[in-house]
Amino acid sequence: MSESTSIKLADGLRERVQAIAQRKKRSANALMNEAIAAYVRREESEEEFNTEARRRVREYEETGLHVTHDEAMEWLQRRARGEKISPPKAHR
């Protein structure tokens, strides 16, 4: 079920959206829905990332377990060469 919402667009934006919609042979409404959906996905993804980062920082602060930059880089480089290896083990 779709719901109607009114949006006041910045000066000139309505015309720009309509011009793109005509070129793409799509409705301005469809383009705006797509743009808003993409924005919401990005914001949700960023929040998930930040939440996980905060969780991992707390875990590190509580346990002291970590891998060094060199250990991580070696693992990434080997993976990039196609080696199937496990990630380095966290340590103090």
XYZ file of N, CA and C in Angstrom, residues 39-54:
48
model
N 18.773 6.782 -0.457
C 19.256 7.564 0.678
C 18.996 6.816 1.990
N 17.789 6.285 2.145
C 17.434 5.559 3.368
C 18.333 4.331 3.533
N 18.570 3.583 2.444
C 19.452 2.409 2.511
C 20.855 2.813 2.959
N 21.383 3.908 2.401
C 22.731 4.381 2.774
C 22.783 4.755 4.250
N 21.778 5.483 4.721
C 21.751 5.908 6.116
C 21.639 4.710 7.054
N 20.787 3.757 6.708
C 20.641 2.553 7.531
C 21.930 1.747 7.548
N 22.572 1.630 6.397
C 23.830 0.894 6.302
C 24.913 1.579 7.136
N 24.980 2.900 7.066
C 25.971 3.643 7.845
C 25.722 3.450 9.337
N 24.464 3.495 9.759
C 24.151 3.307 11.173
C 24.521 1.897 11.631
N 24.238 0.885 10.809
C 24.633 -0.488 11.143
C 26.147 -0.595 11.289
N 26.879 0.022 10.366
C 28.333 0.007 10.414
C 28.833 0.659 11.706
N 28.291 1.835 12.022
C 28.725 2.556 13.220
C 28.380 1.797 14.493
N 27.222 1.173 14.527
C 26.827 0.375 15.687
C 27.794 -0.780 15.883
N 28.132 -1.470 14.799
C 29.079 -2.592 14.875
C 30.467 -2.099 15.277
N 30.885 -0.952 14.760
C 32.196 -0.401 15.126
C 32.243 -0.068 16.610
N 31.184 0.544 17.138
C 31.154 0.856 18.573
C 31.188 -0.426 19.406
